[in-house]
Amino acid sequence: MTSTAQAPQSGARTAQPEHLGHVIFIAAAAAMGGFLFGYDSSVINGAVEAIRDRYDVGSAALAQVIAIALIGCAIGAATAGRIADRIGRIRCMQIAAVLFTISAVGSALPFALWDLAFWRVVGGFAIGMASVIGPAYIAEVAPPAYRGRLGSFQQAAIVVGIAISQLVNWGLLNASGGDQRGKLMGLEAWQVMLGVMVVPAVLYGLLSFAIPESPRFLLSVGKRERAREILAEVEGKEIDLDARVAEIELAMKSEHKSSFKDLLGGSFFFKPIVWVGIGLSVFQQFVGINVAFYYSSTLWQSVGVDPTDSFFYSFTTSIINIVGTVIAMIFVDRVGRRPLALIGSVGMAVGLALEAWAFSYDLVDGKLPSTQGWTALIAAHVFVLFFALSWGVVVWVMLGEMFPNKIRAAALGVAAAAQWIANWAITASFPSLADWNLSGTYVIYTVFAALSVPFVLKFVKETKGKSLEEMG
């Protein structure tokens, strides 16, 4: 393409920003939406049994209340691209921050189960928006040489959000005497757990006022000078700004606001590249990663682990998650996206297969036999480690950069919506599947981890080091 040929003229591919710390701050602020996703995903883990007790509901109904937020996520993700193209990436983040805040307050003060479910849908919509805008915005402002590492901030924020929520839950649980329904500040402990999310939600909103709009959006609405200023700010003044602006404008020249219609084509409804994005999203969820965070305490208790220890094991899993994410951030721009994904797929398949084997044994005195118990515990951590150092980061990075400019926002919205629907399917089905056969459930997850290997080899192209204008 012409835009690809012009890329070296601007110097964008090797650009070094003069103030890398400022670019890191911009990416971190945008990734706060990921922090809120991680926090919201995991905070409910500490409230599950209290909600079951307060509203006297069975496992199936409880699973729907937990999972219903993911329907909101899918809707938010599917519509965020159009909203972002119409009013800008920053304004979209601000709307999400307001919805996060409203959801946190509503979830902390429900008067019925359906009311709690409604506020979780509102929060889910905000998470869906943030999940699309975060990676897209970071990909658009990050210098190509740093884009993989900065794009991985989204997943880093998610895993830190998970860990922080577990620490907050543990602290609030201790403050209430170990009772999820114990009184704190005039509310039950689980209500305070859900309400504390107001703090990061407000911070997300405030940070959105401190970062610049995407240069690509500014050029799309004719604000050329402001776009030049931001490109100089994030990619460095040594690049040829005129060539860089021309390069982006050329890529956008025949474009219009991306819409769902732009994604149609090919022999199977969507264009092939859109299906690849959907495939990445679905495989990321169908390996069962969120079971480890939505149901970890309940899962460990079901195989005989003491409730207090189960919260400890859940936290150690979060630490492993963070370690794996840091590994991915170090290597994503060095070894590339595809190699990391393949390494992770193999490691996840091994960990999940060992869990399936361990859970196939009958409980003795309410516990797994010692060998199988330790195998299950270690294998769960191996699975989370390999997920975190690969698919957890790689999928978010690739979804932010793999699509052509013309369809990026809309395609990312569809791929992210597919991710939330897949997440909902796994979250809502796990309690029933576990009651049917816990070992069989993990066999299913193992099969998806194994199938992700040929999927990556056949369909996924490397995007390391390419400018967004080279994507088509």
Short mmCIF file of C-alpha atoms in Angstrom, two decimals:
data_model
loop_
_atom_site.label_atom_id
_atom_site.label_comp_id
_atom_site.label_asym_id
_atom_site.label_seq_id
_atom_site.Cartn_x
_atom_site.Cartn_y
_atom_site.Cartn_z
CA MET A 1 0.00 0.00 0.00
CA THR A 2 1.06 3.59 -0.53
CA SER A 3 0.84 4.40 3.16
CA THR A 4 3.20 1.51 3.92
CA ALA A 5 5.73 2.84 1.43
CA GLN A 6 5.66 6.25 3.04
CA ALA A 7 6.15 4.99 6.60
CA PRO A 8 9.99 5.25 6.69
CA GLN A 9 9.87 8.85 5.42
CA SER A 10 8.30 10.15 8.63
CA GLY A 11 10.58 8.13 10.90
CA ALA A 12 7.58 6.93 12.92
CA ARG A 13 8.67 3.30 13.07
CA THR A 14 11.81 4.11 15.05
CA ALA A 15 10.50 7.23 16.81
CA GLN A 16 11.73 7.81 20.36
CA PRO A 17 9.53 10.19 22.39
CA GLU A 18 11.47 12.85 24.25
CA HIS A 19 9.44 12.28 27.41
CA LEU A 20 8.73 8.55 27.56
CA GLY A 21 7.40 8.95 31.11
CA HIS A 22 4.64 11.20 29.79
CA VAL A 23 3.67 8.63 27.14
CA ILE A 24 3.62 5.92 29.81
CA PHE A 25 1.34 8.11 31.95
CA ILE A 26 -1.04 8.56 29.00
CA ALA A 27 -1.22 4.81 28.39
CA ALA A 28 -1.64 4.05 32.10
CA ALA A 29 -4.47 6.58 32.44
CA ALA A 30 -6.30 5.05 29.46
CA ALA A 31 -5.80 1.58 30.95
CA MET A 32 -7.66 2.56 34.15
CA GLY A 33 -10.74 1.15 32.43
CA GLY A 34 -8.97 -2.20 32.51
CA PHE A 35 -8.31 -1.77 36.22
CA LEU A 36 -12.03 -1.23 36.78
CA PHE A 37 -12.82 -4.34 34.73
CA GLY A 38 -10.44 -6.43 36.84
CA TYR A 39 -11.73 -4.92 40.07
CA ASP A 40 -15.39 -5.46 39.17
CA SER A 41 -14.73 -9.02 37.94
CA SER A 42 -13.06 -10.09 41.14
CA VAL A 43 -14.84 -8.03 43.79
CA ILE A 44 -18.02 -10.03 43.25
CA ASN A 45 -16.03 -13.14 44.29
CA GLY A 46 -16.07 -11.84 47.85
CA ALA A 47 -19.81 -11.17 47.83
CA VAL A 48 -21.16 -14.35 46.19
CA GLU A 49 -22.04 -16.27 49.35
CA ALA A 50 -23.50 -13.18 51.07
CA ILE A 51 -25.76 -12.45 48.08
CA ARG A 52 -26.84 -16.11 48.03
CA ASP A 53 -27.70 -15.91 51.73
CA ARG A 54 -29.39 -12.50 51.73
CA TYR A 55 -31.65 -13.19 48.75
CA ASP A 56 -31.96 -16.95 49.31
CA VAL A 57 -31.18 -17.99 45.71
CA GLY A 58 -29.80 -21.20 44.21
CA SER A 59 -26.58 -21.63 42.24
CA ALA A 60 -28.18 -21.19 38.81
CA ALA A 61 -29.91 -17.88 39.67
CA LEU A 62 -26.81 -16.65 41.49
CA ALA A 63 -24.66 -17.43 38.44
CA GLN A 64 -26.99 -15.33 36.28
CA VAL A 65 -26.70 -12.32 38.61
CA ILE A 66 -22.92 -12.65 38.53
CA ALA A 67 -22.77 -13.17 34.77
CA ILE A 68 -25.41 -10.62 33.72
CA ALA A 69 -22.86 -7.81 33.94
CA LEU A 70 -21.15 -9.46 30.97
CA ILE A 71 -24.23 -8.89 28.80
CA GLY A 72 -23.84 -5.17 29.57
CA CYS A 73 -20.16 -5.55 28.66
CA ALA A 74 -21.04 -7.00 25.27
CA ILE A 75 -23.49 -4.18 24.49
CA GLY A 76 -21.02 -1.53 25.65
CA ALA A 77 -18.23 -3.07 23.57
CA ALA A 78 -20.40 -3.35 20.46
CA THR A 79 -21.47 0.32 20.59
CA ALA A 80 -18.28 1.95 21.87
CA GLY A 81 -16.60 2.07 18.48
CA ARG A 82 -19.38 4.15 16.94
CA ILE A 83 -19.55 6.42 20.00
CA ALA A 84 -15.76 6.92 19.95
CA ASP A 85 -15.76 7.77 16.24
CA ARG A 86 -18.58 10.26 16.76
CA ILE A 87 -17.54 12.13 19.92
CA GLY A 88 -13.90 11.10 20.47
CA ARG A 89 -11.98 8.59 22.57
CA ILE A 90 -11.61 10.83 25.62
CA ARG A 91 -15.30 11.73 25.85
CA CYS A 92 -16.11 8.02 25.60
CA MET A 93 -13.83 7.33 28.60
CA GLN A 94 -15.59 10.06 30.59
CA ILE A 95 -19.02 8.57 29.89
CA ALA A 96 -17.71 5.17 31.02
CA ALA A 97 -16.34 6.71 34.24
CA VAL A 98 -19.74 8.22 35.08
CA LEU A 99 -21.48 4.87 34.46
CA PHE A 100 -18.88 3.07 36.62
CA THR A 101 -19.59 5.48 39.48
CA ILE A 102 -23.37 5.14 39.21
CA SER A 103 -23.06 1.34 39.07
CA ALA A 104 -20.85 1.19 42.17
CA VAL A 105 -23.30 3.25 44.22
CA GLY A 106 -26.33 1.31 42.96
CA SER A 107 -24.69 -2.09 43.57
CA ALA A 108 -23.80 -1.09 47.13
CA LEU A 109 -27.40 -0.03 47.91
CA PRO A 110 -29.72 -2.58 46.22
CA PHE A 111 -33.22 -3.15 47.54
CA ALA A 112 -33.82 -6.40 45.61
CA LEU A 113 -31.95 -8.99 43.58
CA TRP A 114 -33.21 -7.64 40.24
CA ASP A 115 -32.06 -4.17 41.31
CA LEU A 116 -28.54 -5.49 41.97
CA ALA A 117 -28.59 -7.23 38.59
CA PHE A 118 -29.61 -3.96 36.86
CA TRP A 119 -26.72 -1.99 38.37
CA ARG A 120 -24.32 -4.77 37.36
CA VAL A 121 -25.54 -4.41 33.77
CA VAL A 122 -24.87 -0.64 33.94
CA GLY A 123 -21.36 -1.30 35.23
CA GLY A 124 -20.92 -3.94 32.55
CA PHE A 125 -21.81 -1.43 29.82
CA ALA A 126 -19.08 0.87 31.17
CA ILE A 127 -16.57 -1.98 31.25
CA GLY A 128 -17.43 -2.91 27.66
CA MET A 129 -16.85 0.67 26.53
CA ALA A 130 -13.55 0.88 28.40
CA SER A 131 -12.40 -2.49 27.02
CA VAL A 132 -12.70 -1.16 23.47
CA ILE A 133 -11.51 2.40 23.98
CA GLY A 134 -8.47 1.54 26.10
CA PRO A 135 -6.61 -0.68 23.58
CA ALA A 136 -7.72 1.41 20.57
CA TYR A 137 -6.64 4.71 22.15
CA ILE A 138 -3.30 3.33 23.37
CA ALA A 139 -2.58 1.84 19.93
CA GLU A 140 -3.33 5.22 18.33
CA VAL A 141 -1.13 7.35 20.61
CA ALA A 142 1.76 4.92 21.26
CA PRO A 143 4.98 5.17 19.18
CA PRO A 144 5.23 1.96 17.05
CA ALA A 145 8.46 0.90 18.78
CA TYR A 146 6.70 0.87 22.18
CA ARG A 147 3.16 -0.03 21.14
CA GLY A 148 3.22 -3.67 22.30
CA ARG A 149 4.49 -2.82 25.77
CA LEU A 150 2.14 0.14 26.17
CA GLY A 151 -0.77 -1.87 24.77
CA SER A 152 -0.13 -4.51 27.41
CA PHE A 153 -0.97 -1.89 30.07
CA GLN A 154 -4.63 -2.84 29.53
CA GLN A 155 -4.07 -6.41 30.73
CA ALA A 156 -1.64 -5.25 33.43
CA ALA A 157 -4.36 -2.93 34.76
CA ILE A 158 -6.88 -5.80 34.72
CA VAL A 159 -4.68 -8.12 36.80
CA VAL A 160 -3.74 -5.35 39.24
CA GLY A 161 -7.46 -4.55 39.60
CA ILE A 162 -8.14 -8.20 40.41
CA ALA A 163 -5.40 -8.31 43.06
CA ILE A 164 -6.39 -4.97 44.66
CA SER A 165 -10.05 -6.01 44.89
CA GLN A 166 -9.05 -9.22 46.68
CA LEU A 167 -6.92 -7.26 49.14
CA VAL A 168 -9.80 -4.84 49.75
CA ASN A 169 -12.23 -7.74 50.19
CA TRP A 170 -9.88 -9.45 52.63
CA GLY A 171 -9.46 -6.22 54.64
CA LEU A 172 -13.19 -5.53 54.75
CA LEU A 173 -13.92 -9.15 55.68
CA ASN A 174 -11.50 -8.94 58.61
CA ALA A 175 -13.00 -5.59 59.65
CA SER A 176 -16.45 -7.20 59.77
CA GLY A 177 -15.28 -10.12 61.88
CA GLY A 178 -14.96 -12.56 58.99
CA ASP A 179 -18.65 -12.29 58.08
CA GLN A 180 -19.57 -11.13 54.57
CA ARG A 181 -22.87 -9.93 56.02
CA GLY A 182 -21.27 -8.29 59.06
CA LYS A 183 -21.96 -4.59 59.60
CA LEU A 184 -19.57 -1.92 58.31
CA MET A 185 -20.47 1.78 58.14
CA GLY A 186 -24.14 0.94 58.48
CA LEU A 187 -24.06 -1.52 55.56
CA GLU A 188 -23.27 -5.21 55.19
CA ALA A 189 -19.60 -5.93 54.38
CA TRP A 190 -20.35 -7.19 50.84
CA GLN A 191 -22.17 -3.93 50.04
CA VAL A 192 -19.10 -1.93 51.05
CA MET A 193 -16.95 -4.22 48.88
CA LEU A 194 -19.04 -3.32 45.83
CA GLY A 195 -19.32 0.37 46.77
CA VAL A 196 -15.56 0.93 47.14
CA MET A 197 -15.31 0.84 43.32
CA VAL A 198 -16.48 4.47 43.40
CA VAL A 199 -12.89 5.48 44.20
CA PRO A 200 -11.15 4.09 41.07
CA ALA A 201 -14.18 5.07 38.94
CA VAL A 202 -13.84 8.74 39.94
CA LEU A 203 -10.05 8.55 39.46
CA TYR A 204 -10.58 7.17 35.93
CA GLY A 205 -12.82 10.13 35.13
CA LEU A 206 -10.32 12.66 36.49
CA LEU A 207 -7.40 11.08 34.59
CA SER A 208 -9.35 11.30 31.33
CA PHE A 209 -9.14 15.11 31.60
CA ALA A 210 -5.32 14.91 31.87
CA ILE A 211 -4.56 13.05 28.63
CA PRO A 212 -4.76 14.24 24.99
CA GLU A 213 -7.24 13.14 22.34
CA SER A 214 -6.08 10.59 19.76
CA PRO A 215 -4.27 12.26 16.80
CA ARG A 216 -6.17 10.05 14.38
CA PHE A 217 -9.53 11.17 15.74
CA LEU A 218 -8.43 14.81 15.63
CA LEU A 219 -7.39 14.47 11.98
CA SER A 220 -10.73 12.81 11.21
CA VAL A 221 -12.55 15.92 12.46
CA GLY A 222 -10.17 18.40 10.80
CA LYS A 223 -8.12 19.49 13.86
CA ARG A 224 -4.80 19.19 12.05
CA GLU A 225 -2.64 21.48 14.18
CA ARG A 226 -3.72 19.86 17.45
CA ALA A 227 -2.99 16.45 15.94
CA ARG A 228 0.53 17.63 14.97
CA GLU A 229 1.14 18.84 18.53
CA ILE A 230 0.13 15.51 20.03
CA LEU A 231 2.17 13.50 17.50
CA ALA A 232 5.23 15.59 18.44
CA GLU A 233 4.40 15.03 22.10
CA VAL A 234 4.08 11.22 21.92
CA GLU A 235 6.36 10.24 19.02
CA GLY A 236 9.10 12.86 19.37
CA LYS A 237 9.90 16.10 17.56
CA GLU A 238 12.61 14.47 15.46
CA ILE A 239 10.02 12.79 13.22
CA ASP A 240 8.88 14.57 10.07
CA LEU A 241 5.51 15.83 11.33
CA ASP A 242 4.27 16.83 7.89
CA ALA A 243 5.09 13.38 6.51
CA ARG A 244 3.56 11.71 9.57
CA VAL A 245 0.30 13.68 9.25
CA ALA A 246 0.22 13.00 5.51
CA GLU A 247 0.84 9.32 6.18
CA ILE A 248 -2.14 9.09 8.56
CA GLU A 249 -4.36 11.24 6.33
CA LEU A 250 -3.53 9.08 3.32
CA ALA A 251 -4.58 5.99 5.25
CA MET A 252 -7.82 7.76 6.23
CA LYS A 253 -8.38 9.50 2.88
CA SER A 254 -11.05 7.23 1.46
CA GLU A 255 -12.48 6.39 4.84
CA HIS A 256 -15.71 7.24 6.57
CA LYS A 257 -16.81 6.59 10.13
CA SER A 258 -16.43 2.86 10.66
CA SER A 259 -19.71 1.02 11.01
CA PHE A 260 -20.96 -2.52 11.28
CA LYS A 261 -21.64 -2.51 7.52
CA ASP A 262 -17.92 -1.96 6.83
CA LEU A 263 -17.15 -5.31 8.48
CA LEU A 264 -19.31 -7.30 6.10
CA GLY A 265 -17.75 -9.22 3.23
CA GLY A 266 -16.16 -12.50 2.34
CA SER A 267 -17.89 -15.85 2.23
CA PHE A 268 -18.93 -16.01 5.88
CA PHE A 269 -20.73 -12.73 6.59
CA PHE A 270 -17.73 -10.87 8.13
CA LYS A 271 -14.42 -10.08 6.49
CA PRO A 272 -11.74 -12.69 7.32
CA ILE A 273 -9.73 -10.29 9.54
CA VAL A 274 -12.84 -9.67 11.68
CA TRP A 275 -13.27 -13.42 12.17
CA VAL A 276 -9.64 -13.66 13.29
CA GLY A 277 -10.32 -10.97 15.92
CA ILE A 278 -13.47 -12.79 17.06
CA GLY A 279 -11.51 -16.05 17.20
CA LEU A 280 -8.80 -14.51 19.38
CA SER A 281 -11.46 -13.15 21.74
CA VAL A 282 -13.39 -16.41 22.00
CA PHE A 283 -10.31 -18.60 22.55
CA GLN A 284 -9.10 -16.19 25.24
CA GLN A 285 -12.30 -16.84 27.22
CA PHE A 286 -13.09 -20.48 26.35
CA VAL A 287 -9.97 -21.73 28.14
CA GLY A 288 -11.92 -20.85 31.30
CA ILE A 289 -9.66 -18.15 32.73
CA ASN A 290 -12.44 -16.22 34.43
CA VAL A 291 -13.54 -19.29 36.38
CA ALA A 292 -10.30 -18.74 38.31
CA PHE A 293 -11.43 -15.24 39.31
CA TYR A 294 -15.22 -15.36 39.58
CA TYR A 295 -15.44 -18.70 41.40
CA SER A 296 -11.96 -19.40 42.78
CA SER A 297 -12.94 -19.32 46.48
CA THR A 298 -16.03 -21.44 45.87
CA LEU A 299 -14.01 -23.85 43.68
CA TRP A 300 -11.32 -24.47 46.28
CA GLN A 301 -13.91 -24.91 49.01
CA SER A 302 -15.71 -27.47 46.84
CA VAL A 303 -12.62 -29.71 46.85
CA GLY A 304 -12.14 -29.45 50.60
CA VAL A 305 -9.97 -26.36 51.10
CA ASP A 306 -10.73 -24.34 54.24
CA PRO A 307 -12.62 -21.07 53.42
CA THR A 308 -9.86 -18.86 54.85
CA ASP A 309 -7.21 -20.74 52.86
CA SER A 310 -9.37 -20.52 49.73
CA PHE A 311 -9.20 -16.70 49.87
CA PHE A 312 -5.41 -16.98 50.31
CA TYR A 313 -5.06 -19.28 47.28
CA SER A 314 -7.21 -16.88 45.24
CA PHE A 315 -4.82 -14.08 46.12
CA THR A 316 -1.71 -16.13 45.24
CA THR A 317 -3.30 -16.80 41.86
CA SER A 318 -3.59 -13.03 41.37
CA ILE A 319 0.10 -12.58 42.21
CA ILE A 320 1.01 -15.25 39.63
CA ASN A 321 -1.26 -13.41 37.18
CA ILE A 322 0.66 -10.18 37.73
CA VAL A 323 4.05 -11.94 37.37
CA GLY A 324 2.96 -13.51 34.07
CA THR A 325 1.69 -10.17 32.80
CA VAL A 326 5.02 -8.49 33.57
CA ILE A 327 6.83 -11.27 31.66
CA ALA A 328 4.55 -10.65 28.68
CA MET A 329 5.13 -6.88 28.84
CA ILE A 330 8.89 -7.48 28.70
CA PHE A 331 8.78 -9.88 25.75
CA VAL A 332 5.77 -8.85 23.62
CA ASP A 333 7.84 -6.39 21.54
CA ARG A 334 10.97 -8.58 21.59
CA VAL A 335 9.75 -12.04 20.58
CA GLY A 336 6.46 -10.95 19.01
CA ARG A 337 2.78 -11.67 19.54
CA ARG A 338 2.46 -15.05 17.78
CA PRO A 339 5.33 -16.85 19.58
CA LEU A 340 4.00 -15.73 22.97
CA ALA A 341 0.49 -16.91 22.08
CA LEU A 342 1.79 -20.34 21.01
CA ILE A 343 3.93 -20.78 24.13
CA GLY A 344 0.93 -19.83 26.27
CA SER A 345 -1.44 -22.21 24.48
CA VAL A 346 0.82 -25.19 25.14
CA GLY A 347 1.39 -24.22 28.79
CA MET A 348 -2.33 -23.65 29.40
CA ALA A 349 -3.25 -27.01 27.84
CA VAL A 350 -0.80 -28.81 30.14
CA GLY A 351 -2.05 -27.00 33.27
CA LEU A 352 -5.72 -27.56 32.43
CA ALA A 353 -5.15 -31.25 31.60
CA LEU A 354 -3.49 -31.77 34.99
CA GLU A 355 -6.42 -30.06 36.72
CA ALA A 356 -8.85 -32.30 34.84
CA TRP A 357 -6.88 -35.35 35.99
CA ALA A 358 -6.77 -34.18 39.62
CA PHE A 359 -10.49 -33.37 39.76
CA SER A 360 -11.36 -36.81 38.33
CA TYR A 361 -10.64 -38.37 41.74
CA ASP A 362 -13.32 -38.79 44.39
CA LEU A 363 -13.16 -36.73 47.57
CA VAL A 364 -11.93 -38.48 50.71
CA ASP A 365 -13.40 -37.01 53.92
CA GLY A 366 -14.53 -33.99 51.91
CA LYS A 367 -11.08 -33.40 50.36
CA LEU A 368 -9.13 -34.46 47.30
CA PRO A 369 -6.40 -37.04 48.00
CA SER A 370 -3.13 -35.30 48.90
CA THR A 371 -1.33 -35.91 45.57
CA GLN A 372 -4.32 -34.82 43.49
CA GLY A 373 -5.00 -31.83 45.76
CA TRP A 374 -1.48 -30.46 45.38
CA THR A 375 -1.50 -31.23 41.66
CA ALA A 376 -4.74 -29.27 41.23
CA LEU A 377 -3.35 -26.32 43.17
CA ILE A 378 -0.03 -26.20 41.30
CA ALA A 379 -1.67 -26.83 37.91
CA ALA A 380 -4.13 -23.96 38.49
CA HIS A 381 -1.22 -21.60 39.08
CA VAL A 382 0.64 -22.96 36.01
CA PHE A 383 -2.46 -22.36 33.90
CA VAL A 384 -2.86 -18.78 35.13
CA LEU A 385 0.87 -18.06 34.65
CA PHE A 386 0.86 -19.23 31.01
CA PHE A 387 -2.40 -17.39 30.29
CA ALA A 388 -1.03 -14.16 31.77
CA LEU A 389 2.29 -14.26 29.88
CA SER A 390 0.52 -14.90 26.59
CA TRP A 391 -3.17 -14.67 25.71
CA GLY A 392 -4.00 -12.29 28.53
CA VAL A 393 -1.74 -9.60 27.05
CA VAL A 394 -1.39 -10.62 23.40
CA VAL A 395 -5.11 -10.55 22.59
CA TRP A 396 -5.59 -7.01 23.94
CA VAL A 397 -2.47 -5.80 22.10
CA MET A 398 -3.44 -7.44 18.80
CA LEU A 399 -7.07 -6.30 18.89
CA GLY A 400 -5.82 -2.74 19.26
CA GLU A 401 -3.52 -2.94 16.25
CA MET A 402 -4.46 -5.76 13.83
CA PHE A 403 -7.36 -4.14 11.98
CA PRO A 404 -7.08 -1.74 9.02
CA ASN A 405 -7.69 1.92 9.93
CA LYS A 406 -10.95 1.97 7.99
CA ILE A 407 -12.63 -0.61 10.23
CA ARG A 408 -10.52 -0.52 13.41
CA ALA A 409 -13.06 0.95 15.86
CA ALA A 410 -16.04 -1.06 14.59
CA ALA A 411 -14.06 -4.31 14.25
CA LEU A 412 -12.59 -3.92 17.73
CA GLY A 413 -16.11 -3.38 19.05
CA VAL A 414 -17.37 -6.61 17.48
CA ALA A 415 -14.34 -8.60 18.64
CA ALA A 416 -14.65 -7.23 22.18
CA ALA A 417 -18.40 -7.95 22.20
CA ALA A 418 -17.61 -11.54 21.19
CA GLN A 419 -15.16 -11.68 24.09
CA TRP A 420 -17.81 -10.58 26.58
CA ILE A 421 -20.40 -13.02 25.21
CA ALA A 422 -17.86 -15.84 25.47
CA ASN A 423 -16.99 -14.68 28.99
CA TRP A 424 -20.70 -14.73 29.89
CA ALA A 425 -21.11 -18.25 28.44
CA ILE A 426 -18.24 -19.59 30.55
CA THR A 427 -19.26 -17.70 33.71
CA ALA A 428 -22.94 -18.63 33.54
CA SER A 429 -22.32 -22.28 32.63
CA PHE A 430 -19.56 -23.16 35.10
CA PRO A 431 -21.72 -23.86 38.21
CA SER A 432 -23.96 -26.25 36.27
CA LEU A 433 -21.02 -27.87 34.45
CA ALA A 434 -19.13 -28.28 37.74
CA ASP A 435 -22.19 -29.94 39.33
CA TRP A 436 -22.33 -32.27 36.30
CA ASN A 437 -18.61 -33.16 36.20
CA LEU A 438 -15.81 -30.86 37.37
CA SER A 439 -13.12 -32.96 35.66
CA GLY A 440 -15.11 -33.04 32.43
CA THR A 441 -15.46 -29.25 32.57
CA TYR A 442 -11.68 -28.87 32.66
CA VAL A 443 -11.32 -31.34 29.79
CA ILE A 444 -13.49 -28.97 27.71
CA TYR A 445 -11.25 -26.01 28.61
CA THR A 446 -8.16 -28.14 27.77
CA VAL A 447 -9.54 -28.88 24.30
CA PHE A 448 -10.01 -25.17 23.57
CA ALA A 449 -6.46 -24.41 24.75
CA ALA A 450 -5.14 -27.10 22.40
CA LEU A 451 -7.26 -25.88 19.45
CA SER A 452 -5.87 -22.36 19.86
CA VAL A 453 -2.47 -23.61 18.59
CA PRO A 454 -3.55 -24.46 15.01
CA PHE A 455 -5.76 -21.34 15.00
CA VAL A 456 -2.76 -19.07 15.68
CA LEU A 457 -0.51 -20.94 13.24
CA LYS A 458 -3.01 -20.75 10.38
CA PHE A 459 -4.83 -17.44 10.81
CA VAL A 460 -2.94 -14.98 13.04
CA LYS A 461 -0.33 -12.69 11.46
CA GLU A 462 2.48 -11.01 13.38
CA THR A 463 1.99 -7.26 13.97
CA LYS A 464 5.17 -6.53 15.94
CA GLY A 465 6.89 -3.29 14.92
CA LYS A 466 4.42 -2.27 12.19
CA SER A 467 2.76 1.13 12.11
CA LEU A 468 -1.05 1.12 12.22
CA GLU A 469 -1.08 2.49 8.66
CA GLU A 470 0.60 -0.75 7.51
CA MET A 471 -2.34 -2.87 8.66
CA GLY A 472 -4.27 -2.40 5.45
#
